[in-house]
Amino acid sequence: MLSPAATAVAAVRATAGSPAAVRGMHARILKEGLAHHPPNPAALVSAYAKSRLLPDALHLFDETPRRDIYIYSSLLTAVSHSASPELALPILRCMLSADALHPDHFVISSVASVFARLRSRRLGRQLHAHFVASPYNGDDVVKSSLVDMYCKCGSPDDGRKVFDSMSAKNSVVWTALVSGYASNGRSEEALQLFRSMPGRNLFAWTALISGLVNTGESVGAVELFVEMRRDGVRIDDAFVLSIVIGASADLAAFVLGRQLHGSAMRLGFLSNMIVGNALIDMYSKCSDILSAREVFEGITFRDVISWTTMVVGEAQHGRAEEALALYDRMVLAGAKPNEVTFVGLIYACSHAGLVQKGRQLFESMKNEYGITPRLQHYTCYLDLLSRSGHLLEAEELMTTMPYEPDEATWGALLSACTKYKDAEMCIRISDKLLELRPKDSSTYILLSNVYAVNGKWDSVAKVRKCMIGLEIRKEPGYSWIEAGREFRLFHAGEVPLDVREEIMVFLEEMVLEMRKRGYVPDTSSVMHDLEESEKEHHLFLHSERLAVAFGLIKSPPGSVIRVVKNLRVCVDCHTVMKLISEITHRKIVVRDSSRFHHFEGGKCSCSEFWEDLSSGREDILWVVDDRTASNMQRNKWTMRGPMIREGQTTAAHMTGKGRTQLREASTHWAACGGWAVVSGRADEICSLTKGKR
DNA sequence: TTAGGGTTAG
């Protein structure tokens, strides 16, 4: 026979997860006079927390006169899972001083998860020291929470030491360490550990795949997912699906994304809200905004992320009216917008020139919703003002806002000065920015571009010199396209040998046809002091053109061409895409580093509200072979232009003799599937290595 | 009577 208190605890436990049931049970226990009778307070705190009623749990804790280790343990666990893990610190202080209780193994493991959430290695180490000196120092559950804590704080090696000290290791601690290596970018070790793990379950697969996606190894993550399916691992929950759908969004892998949509349907997870949200984002990032919308409309329960994902998607696709109409629906539906929603909304206004609406939203975010604007909001708003020609107002906002402007903020203002041909303001801001000696490499690219547009080649040289001195490198431009089951990656200036003939013939035909329609190359985005014909050649081989040409040659007639590019599209490519869509009667969608461009019948969805100098434009990558490199040294050719990531590829155009040979050699070498690295300063070539792509 | 691992938006 159970005691009345134990009966009450069992009843309380049974209510967990249902707010009404917990409250009812609390009332009943109060009536029976058992409210302060241990272990009821601890059980109620747990039940409240499991019903997502942390304030009620905290209130109950405050009301409880005699607090034992159980109620502390329950509350600390609740807080460690909540949105505010930092609340654990005062509770812990109270436990140690006011109630003079010693933390037991339950408390230590909960506190370890709090420090993991807070990413505080310093506090975590203190806790670890305390644990070692405590009577519980052999407890494996505490050890597994310490492994996780070290991994989340960026020290998987420390986690490994604790892991190795364990006598018996269960799947929880294996998973924690696999996840730790993977999410700290140590994929080799993660895989090795995973392969040696006994009894790999869905949790471990999910942890590994998630870690890889979070460190940018989406391709590897997808491969593992395929292996997992082949191994026949049962998918009992939606975690892994939403992660892999997210990976296909990152990769803009449309075919894969659609297959995953099918898998989600077959496995019965289509009604899962998180899977639905991931699908909306995937379709949007794969350039198919209409399918994104279809998934959105089919979702039964929508949270703020569902609404925001859709708003942001519409905004990035240049569909400002749809984004704003969604916002109205969202408010009517009673969903509360957050700071991300407003980023999307102001962005939408900015790219449609809706100054009044944007101003109103910026104010309502602060006044109606009490959201303090972040730098990102100021940048979006400033972008809106400056794009629409309110340059002085934008400059004033920049000086009065409570943040230091970053590269994106300067970029927004400088692009607008360029657009409105306010050279004086442009140079004034640039000179000021150069004086500040920015740390971010992209700021130097921005400055260089601005000076180049204004023909100030001496300042361009000065910026380039700064960059070389600081070993700042520019990211190389590339584009990719999905062709059947494979991806095809194109670098600027490099035409793969197997399709070279077809692509070159196609592009030359296009140029002839475009010229008939009045096309004149706009070389303003080639940021080097080159001859005009040389600049045109740079443009001709920009990576998105190669990718689009490849797509048009290889895809079935009438299908949509979807290309992804890592940098921004340049002015001339933008014009060319419009013309190609008109000439070939095909839809072309280009996702660049900031937004989507839908080209159809000679027009683009962005309505020309897109220009931005900040991300840097594409440059031709010069890759050279051994013979050319020694020629370069012998003839003392000098290199100019931006340099690419250290130790990988040095891109530049050449001056002096032999440019043509160099171009031939580089194209040849690239076509063989290799890459070459030239390392050295701008004025001297030091060494060369080469490798396979 | 209280503890440890994996999801979606900028």
XYZ file of C-alpha atoms (C1' of nucleotides) in Angstrom:
703
model
C 0.000 0.000 0.000
C 1.409 3.400 -1.007
C 1.462 6.309 1.437
C -0.790 9.289 0.583
C 2.310 11.300 -0.359
C 3.603 8.614 -2.713
C 0.140 8.286 -4.284
C 0.128 12.036 -4.853
C 3.555 11.907 -6.498
C 2.446 9.156 -8.864
C -0.619 11.229 -9.764
C 1.499 14.347 -10.312
C 3.843 12.436 -12.598
C 0.914 11.227 -14.642
C -0.080 14.829 -15.358
C 3.280 15.893 -16.838
C 2.852 17.440 -20.253
C -0.653 18.765 -19.670
C -0.760 22.258 -18.117
C -4.403 21.965 -17.030
C -3.874 18.577 -15.396
C -0.792 19.796 -13.475
C -2.623 22.864 -12.196
C -5.606 20.699 -11.182
C -3.384 18.267 -9.355
C -1.554 21.115 -7.592
C -4.918 22.453 -6.380
C -5.911 19.007 -5.125
C -2.672 18.567 -3.215
C -3.093 22.028 -1.675
C -6.601 21.075 -0.543
C -5.355 17.869 0.998
C -2.728 19.851 2.929
C 0.129 17.943 1.307
C 1.587 20.860 -0.653
C 4.787 21.215 1.363
C 5.081 17.540 2.109
C 8.215 16.131 0.479
C 8.507 14.942 -2.225
C 5.439 16.749 -3.590
C 7.089 20.157 -4.231
C 9.875 18.537 -6.278
C 7.427 16.397 -8.246
C 5.218 19.421 -8.946
C 8.187 21.536 -10.080
C 9.114 18.766 -12.520
C 5.568 18.405 -13.762
C 5.212 22.168 -14.294
C 8.482 22.271 -16.194
C 7.492 19.349 -18.409
C 4.279 21.210 -19.238
C 6.375 24.226 -20.289
C 5.233 26.218 -17.266
C 8.600 27.337 -15.908
C 7.179 30.513 -14.253
C 4.784 28.313 -12.252
C 7.663 26.059 -11.241
C 9.722 29.071 -10.115
C 6.754 30.454 -8.208
C 6.177 27.146 -6.432
C 9.884 27.002 -5.564
C 9.676 30.513 -4.018
C 6.631 29.483 -1.948
C 8.175 26.301 -0.606
C 9.428 26.882 2.968
C 11.812 23.946 3.351
C 13.781 23.342 0.178
C 15.524 20.019 -0.061
C 18.051 18.779 -2.595
C 15.205 17.213 -4.636
C 13.384 20.444 -5.329
C 16.688 22.123 -6.269
C 17.499 19.234 -8.522
C 14.064 19.366 -10.197
C 14.247 23.105 -10.678
C 17.815 23.128 -12.013
C 16.884 20.422 -14.515
C 13.865 22.449 -15.597
C 15.960 25.596 -16.020
C 18.706 23.724 -17.896
C 16.130 22.750 -20.549
C 14.476 26.170 -20.671
C 15.093 29.176 -22.870
C 16.909 30.915 -19.978
C 19.536 28.531 -18.600
C 21.300 31.485 -16.927
C 18.508 31.451 -14.304
C 20.358 28.477 -12.814
C 23.154 30.681 -11.427
C 21.162 32.498 -8.701
C 19.371 29.243 -7.841
C 22.708 27.501 -7.439
C 24.035 30.342 -5.246
C 20.913 30.120 -3.072
C 21.362 26.376 -2.693
C 25.011 26.675 -1.657
C 24.695 29.652 0.719
C 21.128 30.231 1.985
C 20.188 26.555 2.280
C 23.759 25.253 2.701
C 23.088 22.116 0.643
C 25.842 20.106 -1.045
C 25.178 19.362 -4.699
C 24.651 15.678 -5.354
C 25.245 13.819 -8.634
C 21.803 14.814 -9.926
C 22.505 18.490 -9.334
C 26.010 18.264 -10.818
C 24.780 16.761 -14.063
C 22.001 19.326 -14.422
C 24.439 22.146 -13.773
C 26.831 20.654 -16.331
C 24.056 20.934 -18.930
C 23.460 24.524 -17.882
C 27.145 25.384 -18.459
C 27.004 23.511 -21.763
C 24.052 25.664 -22.809
C 25.886 28.804 -21.628
C 29.036 27.683 -23.493
C 31.044 28.469 -20.354
C 34.138 26.322 -20.280
C 35.467 28.283 -17.279
C 32.468 27.431 -15.063
C 32.407 23.929 -16.540
C 36.002 23.304 -15.474
C 35.244 24.527 -11.942
C 32.294 22.160 -11.801
C 34.461 19.306 -13.075
C 37.024 19.988 -10.306
C 34.241 19.997 -7.747
C 32.919 16.698 -9.102
C 36.323 15.015 -8.897
C 36.594 15.996 -5.220
C 33.035 14.880 -4.446
C 31.831 11.489 -3.217
C 30.057 11.017 -6.552
C 33.219 11.094 -8.678
C 32.610 7.650 -10.147
C 29.143 8.447 -11.476
C 28.863 7.747 -15.185
C 25.794 9.868 -15.794
C 27.629 12.925 -14.467
C 30.596 11.995 -16.628
C 28.433 11.851 -19.728
C 27.043 15.284 -18.954
C 30.635 16.549 -18.560
C 31.600 15.016 -21.920
C 28.721 16.892 -23.516
C 29.601 20.095 -21.640
C 33.230 20.072 -22.884
C 32.097 19.306 -26.446
C 29.547 22.117 -26.456
C 32.189 24.486 -25.048
C 34.452 23.721 -27.989
C 36.831 21.265 -26.247
C 36.081 17.784 -27.575
C 39.588 16.703 -26.488
C 38.697 17.365 -22.850
C 35.434 15.515 -23.449
C 37.433 12.601 -24.830
C 39.517 12.425 -21.618
C 36.389 12.133 -19.490
C 34.946 9.606 -21.963
C 38.091 7.467 -21.726
C 37.865 7.482 -17.932
C 34.470 5.795 -17.977
C 34.232 2.136 -17.144
C 30.932 1.477 -18.887
C 29.883 3.619 -21.827
C 26.323 3.676 -23.049
C 24.893 5.068 -26.267
C 24.211 8.448 -24.655
C 27.861 9.249 -24.011
C 28.970 7.802 -27.354
C 26.463 10.057 -29.064
C 27.593 13.077 -27.055
C 31.198 12.613 -28.165
C 30.366 11.816 -31.808
C 28.258 14.966 -31.874
C 31.077 16.874 -30.152
C 33.683 16.004 -32.762
C 31.292 16.577 -35.651
C 30.002 19.945 -34.455
C 33.535 21.182 -33.758
C 34.575 20.573 -37.344
C 36.494 17.353 -36.542
C 34.581 15.180 -38.987
C 37.342 12.590 -39.447
C 37.435 11.801 -35.739
C 33.644 11.916 -35.526
C 33.365 9.338 -38.309
C 36.076 7.146 -36.858
C 34.403 7.137 -33.450
C 31.001 6.570 -35.007
C 32.273 3.584 -37.003
C 33.600 1.982 -33.806
C 30.454 2.668 -31.808
C 28.575 -0.437 -30.681
C 24.836 -0.462 -31.384
C 24.542 2.718 -33.427
C 21.015 4.048 -33.121
C 18.989 6.797 -34.739
C 20.225 9.256 -32.071
C 23.854 8.699 -33.023
C 23.175 8.971 -36.762
C 21.218 12.161 -36.163
C 23.959 13.676 -33.994
C 26.632 12.951 -36.583
C 24.608 14.215 -39.542
C 23.559 17.329 -37.651
C 27.145 18.112 -36.624
C 28.333 17.843 -40.204
C 25.588 20.125 -41.518
C 26.357 22.717 -38.846
C 30.015 22.840 -39.817
C 29.246 23.262 -43.500
C 29.811 19.645 -44.578
C 26.358 19.235 -46.059
C 27.473 16.931 -48.856
C 29.047 14.478 -46.401
C 25.940 14.707 -44.243
C 23.686 13.773 -47.151
C 25.945 10.836 -48.056
C 25.666 9.565 -44.478
C 21.903 9.916 -44.583
C 21.829 7.756 -47.706
C 24.019 5.178 -45.921
C 21.714 5.276 -42.927
C 18.707 4.539 -45.122
C 20.609 1.712 -46.798
C 21.430 0.272 -43.370
C 17.705 0.075 -42.707
C 17.761 2.319 -39.613
C 14.169 3.004 -38.627
C 13.209 6.670 -38.640
C 10.990 7.022 -35.592
C 11.117 10.774 -35.276
C 11.445 13.833 -37.477
C 14.813 15.156 -36.290
C 17.030 13.653 -38.941
C 14.601 14.498 -41.739
C 14.460 18.174 -40.845
C 18.271 18.290 -40.664
C 18.778 16.690 -44.070
C 16.065 18.844 -45.628
C 18.026 21.806 -44.225
C 21.201 20.441 -45.836
C 19.503 20.243 -49.218
C 18.401 23.853 -48.726
C 22.018 24.897 -48.096
C 23.173 23.059 -51.181
C 20.175 24.219 -53.238
C 19.809 20.519 -54.068
C 16.370 20.622 -55.603
C 16.113 17.002 -56.732
C 17.259 15.728 -53.334
C 14.932 18.126 -51.542
C 11.948 16.874 -53.503
C 12.918 13.278 -52.771
C 13.087 14.097 -49.061
C 9.658 15.690 -49.295
C 8.456 12.327 -50.650
C 10.243 10.437 -47.866
C 8.658 12.677 -45.240
C 5.284 11.903 -46.758
C 5.842 8.137 -46.849
C 7.195 8.082 -43.291
C 4.197 10.034 -42.033
C 6.027 13.192 -40.939
C 4.354 15.614 -43.289
C 2.135 16.944 -40.522
C 5.179 17.614 -38.331
C 5.521 21.399 -38.118
C 9.328 21.448 -38.016
C 9.567 19.230 -41.087
C 7.045 21.531 -42.782
C 9.104 24.596 -41.853
C 12.270 22.970 -43.163
C 10.475 22.121 -46.440
C 9.288 25.715 -46.892
C 12.840 26.928 -46.488
C 14.215 24.199 -48.761
C 11.865 25.008 -51.654
C 12.511 28.699 -51.207
C 16.305 28.264 -51.207
C 16.039 25.900 -54.203
C 14.435 28.797 -56.116
C 10.950 27.258 -56.178
C 8.965 29.825 -54.219
C 5.610 28.514 -55.459
C 6.203 25.043 -54.002
C 7.385 26.692 -50.784
C 4.083 28.497 -50.654
C 2.168 25.305 -51.355
C 3.811 23.557 -48.380
C 3.156 26.608 -46.211
C -0.551 26.689 -47.077
C -0.804 22.965 -46.310
C 0.576 23.240 -42.763
C -2.126 22.835 -40.105
C -0.325 24.447 -37.178
C 2.028 27.305 -37.932
C 4.452 28.856 -35.485
C 6.445 32.075 -35.790
C 9.154 30.186 -37.689
C 6.665 28.945 -40.311
C 5.430 32.495 -40.914
C 8.895 34.020 -40.835
C 10.427 31.444 -43.179
C 7.707 32.201 -45.706
C 7.996 35.992 -45.275
C 11.777 35.864 -45.715
C 11.417 33.562 -48.718
C 8.964 35.883 -50.458
C 11.197 38.857 -49.655
C 14.335 37.233 -51.060
C 12.452 36.287 -54.207
C 11.546 39.939 -54.657
C 7.841 39.369 -53.924
C 7.372 42.243 -51.489
C 3.583 42.405 -51.823
C 3.234 38.720 -50.946
C 5.580 39.151 -47.976
C 3.586 42.096 -46.622
C 0.235 40.379 -47.181
C 1.533 37.344 -45.269
C 2.495 39.625 -42.408
C -1.087 40.936 -42.225
C -2.399 37.362 -42.175
C 0.121 36.458 -39.522
C -0.991 39.257 -37.214
C -4.661 38.348 -37.795
C -3.876 34.726 -36.959
C -2.493 35.898 -33.619
C 1.134 34.907 -34.263
C 3.621 37.335 -32.717
C 6.374 38.430 -35.105
C 9.933 38.374 -33.762
C 13.151 40.138 -34.732
C 13.776 37.743 -37.641
C 10.323 38.438 -39.086
C 11.149 42.142 -39.152
C 14.458 41.541 -40.890
C 12.477 39.839 -43.671
C 9.830 42.553 -43.788
C 12.203 45.515 -43.927
C 14.295 43.633 -46.476
C 11.158 43.176 -48.601
C 10.434 46.914 -48.454
C 14.016 47.761 -49.236
C 14.023 45.656 -52.380
C 10.751 47.129 -53.594
C 11.493 50.747 -52.731
C 8.594 50.942 -50.219
C 10.032 53.666 -47.978
C 6.886 54.608 -46.051
C 5.905 51.020 -45.331
C 9.422 50.170 -44.191
C 9.576 53.192 -41.910
C 6.241 52.223 -40.395
C 7.396 48.636 -39.799
C 10.670 49.771 -38.221
C 8.716 51.988 -35.796
C 6.091 49.341 -35.047
C 8.771 46.766 -34.296
C 10.097 49.047 -31.541
C 6.877 50.567 -30.239
C 4.255 47.848 -30.684
C 6.345 44.731 -30.192
C 9.059 46.087 -27.887
C 11.836 44.614 -30.027
C 15.130 46.491 -29.764
C 16.470 46.817 -33.311
C 19.790 45.093 -33.884
C 22.512 46.206 -36.252
C 20.968 43.984 -38.928
C 17.677 45.930 -38.672
C 19.472 49.254 -38.910
C 21.392 47.984 -41.926
C 18.193 46.872 -43.679
C 16.468 50.137 -42.866
C 19.457 52.188 -43.927
C 19.591 50.166 -47.120
C 15.933 51.017 -47.750
C 16.540 54.745 -47.226
C 19.681 54.928 -49.297
C 18.443 52.766 -52.171
C 15.458 55.070 -52.468
C 17.694 58.115 -52.689
C 17.358 59.388 -49.093
C 21.127 59.505 -48.810
C 21.499 62.178 -46.154
C 18.850 60.622 -43.934
C 20.665 57.305 -44.270
C 24.008 58.852 -43.363
C 22.419 60.512 -40.357
C 20.903 57.202 -39.222
C 24.333 55.662 -39.462
C 25.862 58.249 -37.149
C 23.015 58.195 -34.614
C 22.368 54.448 -34.378
C 23.686 52.730 -31.234
C 26.002 50.324 -33.124
C 29.298 50.520 -34.950
C 28.526 50.032 -38.650
C 29.876 46.827 -40.150
C 30.815 45.948 -43.702
C 27.190 45.387 -44.745
C 26.132 48.789 -43.369
C 28.923 50.643 -45.167
C 28.178 48.612 -48.273
C 24.523 49.651 -48.311
C 25.422 53.322 -48.066
C 28.278 53.193 -50.548
C 26.274 51.271 -53.150
C 23.598 53.918 -52.985
C 26.131 56.753 -53.370
C 27.428 54.972 -56.445
C 23.942 54.428 -57.834
C 22.978 58.076 -57.353
C 26.351 59.184 -58.724
C 27.223 61.090 -55.570
C 30.963 60.673 -56.055
C 31.801 63.289 -53.452
C 29.886 61.483 -50.685
C 31.208 58.161 -51.894
C 34.836 59.181 -51.663
C 34.259 61.003 -48.368
C 32.839 57.869 -46.745
C 35.425 55.597 -48.313
C 38.350 57.724 -47.168
C 36.922 57.736 -43.658
C 36.494 53.990 -43.771
C 40.036 53.440 -45.005
C 41.354 55.560 -42.116
C 39.583 53.231 -39.687
C 41.679 50.352 -41.095
C 38.916 47.751 -41.062
C 39.715 44.181 -40.022
C 37.259 42.512 -42.351
C 38.692 41.594 -45.750
C 35.393 42.214 -47.503
C 35.557 45.867 -46.438
C 38.790 46.249 -48.390
C 37.142 44.641 -51.406
C 34.272 47.073 -51.027
C 36.628 50.063 -50.877
C 38.612 48.842 -53.821
C 35.414 48.463 -55.832
C 34.182 51.919 -54.912
C 37.477 53.578 -55.876
C 37.555 51.582 -59.117
C 34.036 52.669 -60.057
C 35.103 56.253 -59.506
C 38.303 55.777 -61.474
C 40.597 56.460 -58.523
C 43.213 53.913 -59.475
C 45.828 55.317 -57.108
C 43.459 54.645 -54.197
C 42.716 51.176 -55.590
C 46.440 50.466 -55.525
C 46.651 51.753 -51.958
C 43.861 49.419 -50.840
C 45.412 46.458 -52.645
C 48.713 47.191 -50.933
C 46.977 47.196 -47.558
C 45.384 43.863 -48.389
C 48.633 42.237 -49.374
C 50.356 43.590 -46.268
C 47.618 42.182 -44.077
C 47.478 38.917 -46.038
C 43.844 39.545 -46.858
C 42.397 37.309 -49.510
C 39.290 37.499 -51.605
C 36.889 34.625 -51.942
C 36.922 33.160 -55.447
C 33.673 33.292 -57.397
C 31.913 30.124 -58.417
C 28.453 28.914 -59.478
C 26.853 25.525 -59.540
C 23.945 23.805 -61.191
C 22.225 20.496 -60.557
C 22.254 18.290 -63.637
C 20.304 15.101 -63.094
C 21.856 13.489 -60.036
C 25.113 15.422 -60.090
C 26.272 18.938 -59.341
C 28.402 20.794 -61.771
C 30.638 23.501 -60.334
C 32.001 26.310 -62.467
C 34.793 28.703 -61.526
C 35.153 32.029 -63.256
C 37.393 31.800 -66.268
C 37.632 28.021 -66.229
C 35.684 26.061 -68.811
C 35.790 22.294 -68.264
C 37.258 20.515 -71.272
C 34.409 18.036 -71.788
C 31.885 20.808 -72.400
C 34.222 23.578 -73.452
C 33.411 23.573 -77.145
C 29.644 23.533 -76.611
C 29.693 26.262 -73.963
C 31.980 28.601 -75.895
C 29.975 28.200 -79.131
C 26.721 28.740 -77.244
C 27.946 31.866 -75.452
C 29.410 33.351 -78.629
C 26.089 32.802 -80.424
C 24.297 34.450 -77.547
C 26.603 37.484 -77.644
C 25.970 37.916 -81.383
C 22.222 37.724 -80.856
C 22.394 40.041 -77.843
C 24.374 42.648 -79.751
C 21.627 42.648 -82.401
C 19.282 43.616 -79.574
C 21.492 46.511 -78.559
C 23.631 44.850 -75.893
C 26.823 46.668 -74.974
C 28.945 45.035 -72.269
C 28.940 46.987 -69.011
C 32.465 46.556 -67.780
C 32.063 48.769 -64.714
C 32.143 45.734 -62.467
C 35.566 44.560 -63.609
C 37.580 46.067 -60.838
C 40.929 46.240 -62.529
C 42.616 48.842 -64.614
C 42.450 46.844 -67.825
C 41.898 47.492 -71.482
C 38.251 47.342 -72.530
C 38.569 44.124 -74.551
C 40.304 42.497 -71.608
C 37.468 43.489 -69.311
C 34.924 42.063 -71.721
C 36.782 38.790 -71.723
C 36.608 38.715 -67.906
C 32.852 39.149 -68.066
C 32.416 36.571 -70.795
C 33.720 33.819 -68.522
C 31.920 34.715 -65.292
C 30.907 31.512 -63.558
C 27.121 32.010 -63.642
C 27.224 32.371 -67.432
C 29.111 29.115 -67.760
C 26.618 27.397 -65.455
C 23.584 28.810 -67.264
C 25.043 27.898 -70.660
C 25.689 24.366 -69.401
C 22.138 24.138 -68.077
C 20.595 25.357 -71.309
C 22.646 22.926 -73.372
C 22.014 19.891 -71.155
C 18.473 20.260 -69.814
C 15.181 19.294 -71.466
C 13.498 22.105 -73.431
C 11.154 24.239 -71.367
C 12.586 23.274 -67.957
C 13.600 25.977 -65.496
C 17.333 26.642 -65.171
C 18.351 27.028 -61.512
C 21.837 28.266 -60.738
C 23.441 29.105 -57.395
C 26.311 31.530 -57.032
C 28.475 32.217 -53.974
C 28.933 35.952 -54.658
C 26.678 38.661 -56.026
C 25.716 38.750 -59.682
C 27.437 41.595 -61.530
C 25.607 44.274 -63.515
C 26.585 42.890 -66.878
C 25.677 39.278 -66.036
C 22.324 40.563 -64.855
C 21.694 42.155 -68.253
C 22.967 39.083 -70.072
C 20.671 36.741 -68.082
C 17.667 38.884 -68.971
C 18.574 38.777 -72.651
C 19.291 35.034 -72.654
C 15.916 34.355 -71.042
C 14.315 36.372 -73.823
C 16.276 34.783 -76.675
C 15.886 31.181 -75.515
C 12.340 31.560 -74.103
C 13.497 29.886 -70.887
C 13.051 30.735 -67.217
C 16.355 31.192 -65.398
C 16.570 31.533 -61.631
C 19.857 32.609 -60.067
C 20.337 32.448 -56.307
C 23.221 34.730 -55.390
C 24.717 35.434 -51.970
C 21.882 37.751 -51.077
C 18.692 36.999 -52.980
C 16.995 35.360 -55.977
C 16.697 36.663 -59.513
C 13.922 35.193 -61.664
C 14.716 35.971 -65.310
C 11.916 35.519 -67.788
C 11.095 37.124 -71.151
C 13.864 39.703 -70.822
C 12.903 40.852 -67.323
C 14.058 40.140 -63.787
C 11.872 39.828 -60.694
C 14.228 42.046 -58.732
C 13.115 45.158 -60.668
C 16.749 46.300 -60.604
C 16.551 46.899 -56.830
C 19.498 44.732 -56.166
C 22.749 46.395 -56.892
C 25.275 46.087 -54.153
C 29.012 46.484 -54.248
C 29.660 45.089 -50.827
C 30.114 41.417 -51.465
C 32.710 41.861 -54.124
C 32.338 40.669 -57.647
C 33.770 37.786 -59.429
C 37.256 37.822 -60.849
C 38.854 35.418 -63.212
C 41.001 32.915 -61.357
C 44.289 32.450 -63.059
C 45.602 28.978 -62.531
C 48.972 28.192 -64.015
C 51.108 25.161 -64.697
C 54.811 24.619 -63.900
C 56.132 25.834 -67.209
C 54.142 29.023 -67.064
C 55.203 29.629 -63.496
C 58.860 29.427 -64.360
C 58.225 31.708 -67.329
C 56.587 34.097 -64.946
C 59.628 34.128 -62.741
C 62.054 34.401 -65.642
C 60.221 37.273 -67.289
C 59.563 39.006 -63.947
C 55.880 39.382 -64.708
C 54.013 41.219 -62.046
C 50.678 40.181 -60.648
C 47.901 42.572 -59.915
C 44.344 42.251 -58.779
C 42.889 40.446 -55.812
C 44.586 37.430 -54.345
C 42.651 34.377 -53.341
C 42.636 32.320 -50.146
C 46.084 31.778 -48.828
C 47.609 28.443 -49.655
C 44.929 27.590 -52.183
C 44.749 29.587 -55.339
C 46.211 32.899 -56.235
C 44.098 34.741 -58.702
C 45.257 37.707 -60.565
C 45.554 38.940 -64.021
C 48.961 39.328 -65.444
C 50.698 42.254 -66.924
C 53.709 42.169 -69.118
C 54.485 39.621 -71.760
C 52.753 36.327 -72.256
C 49.247 36.949 -71.067
C 47.816 34.892 -73.873
C 50.030 31.909 -73.153
C 49.106 32.141 -69.520
C 45.423 32.082 -70.299
C 45.895 29.070 -72.553
C 47.942 27.253 -69.944
C 45.533 27.980 -67.139
C 42.484 26.926 -69.095
C 44.262 23.773 -70.169
C 45.311 22.877 -66.657
C 41.863 23.568 -65.247
C 40.290 21.528 -68.006
C 42.450 18.581 -66.955
C 40.657 18.748 -63.630
C 43.590 20.143 -61.680
C 44.273 23.253 -59.737
C 47.508 25.082 -59.252
C 48.576 27.289 -56.424
C 50.840 30.214 -56.854
C 52.006 31.616 -53.581
C 53.824 34.836 -53.223
C 53.512 38.576 -52.995
C 51.930 40.685 -55.653
C 55.248 41.552 -57.197
C 57.008 38.231 -57.037
C 56.087 34.613 -57.523
C 57.648 32.406 -54.876
C 56.391 28.889 -55.356
C 53.840 26.790 -57.082
C 51.993 23.643 -56.131
C 49.329 21.816 -58.002
C 46.707 19.256 -57.256
C 43.584 17.485 -58.358
C 40.161 18.926 -57.883
C 12.228 12.175 -5.344
C 15.770 14.707 -8.663
C 20.368 13.665 -13.826
C 23.149 12.776 -19.514
C 22.856 12.660 -26.352
C 19.854 14.570 -31.925
C 15.309 19.202 -35.187
C 13.057 24.548 -38.421
C 13.607 31.158 -39.973
C 18.037 36.186 -40.615
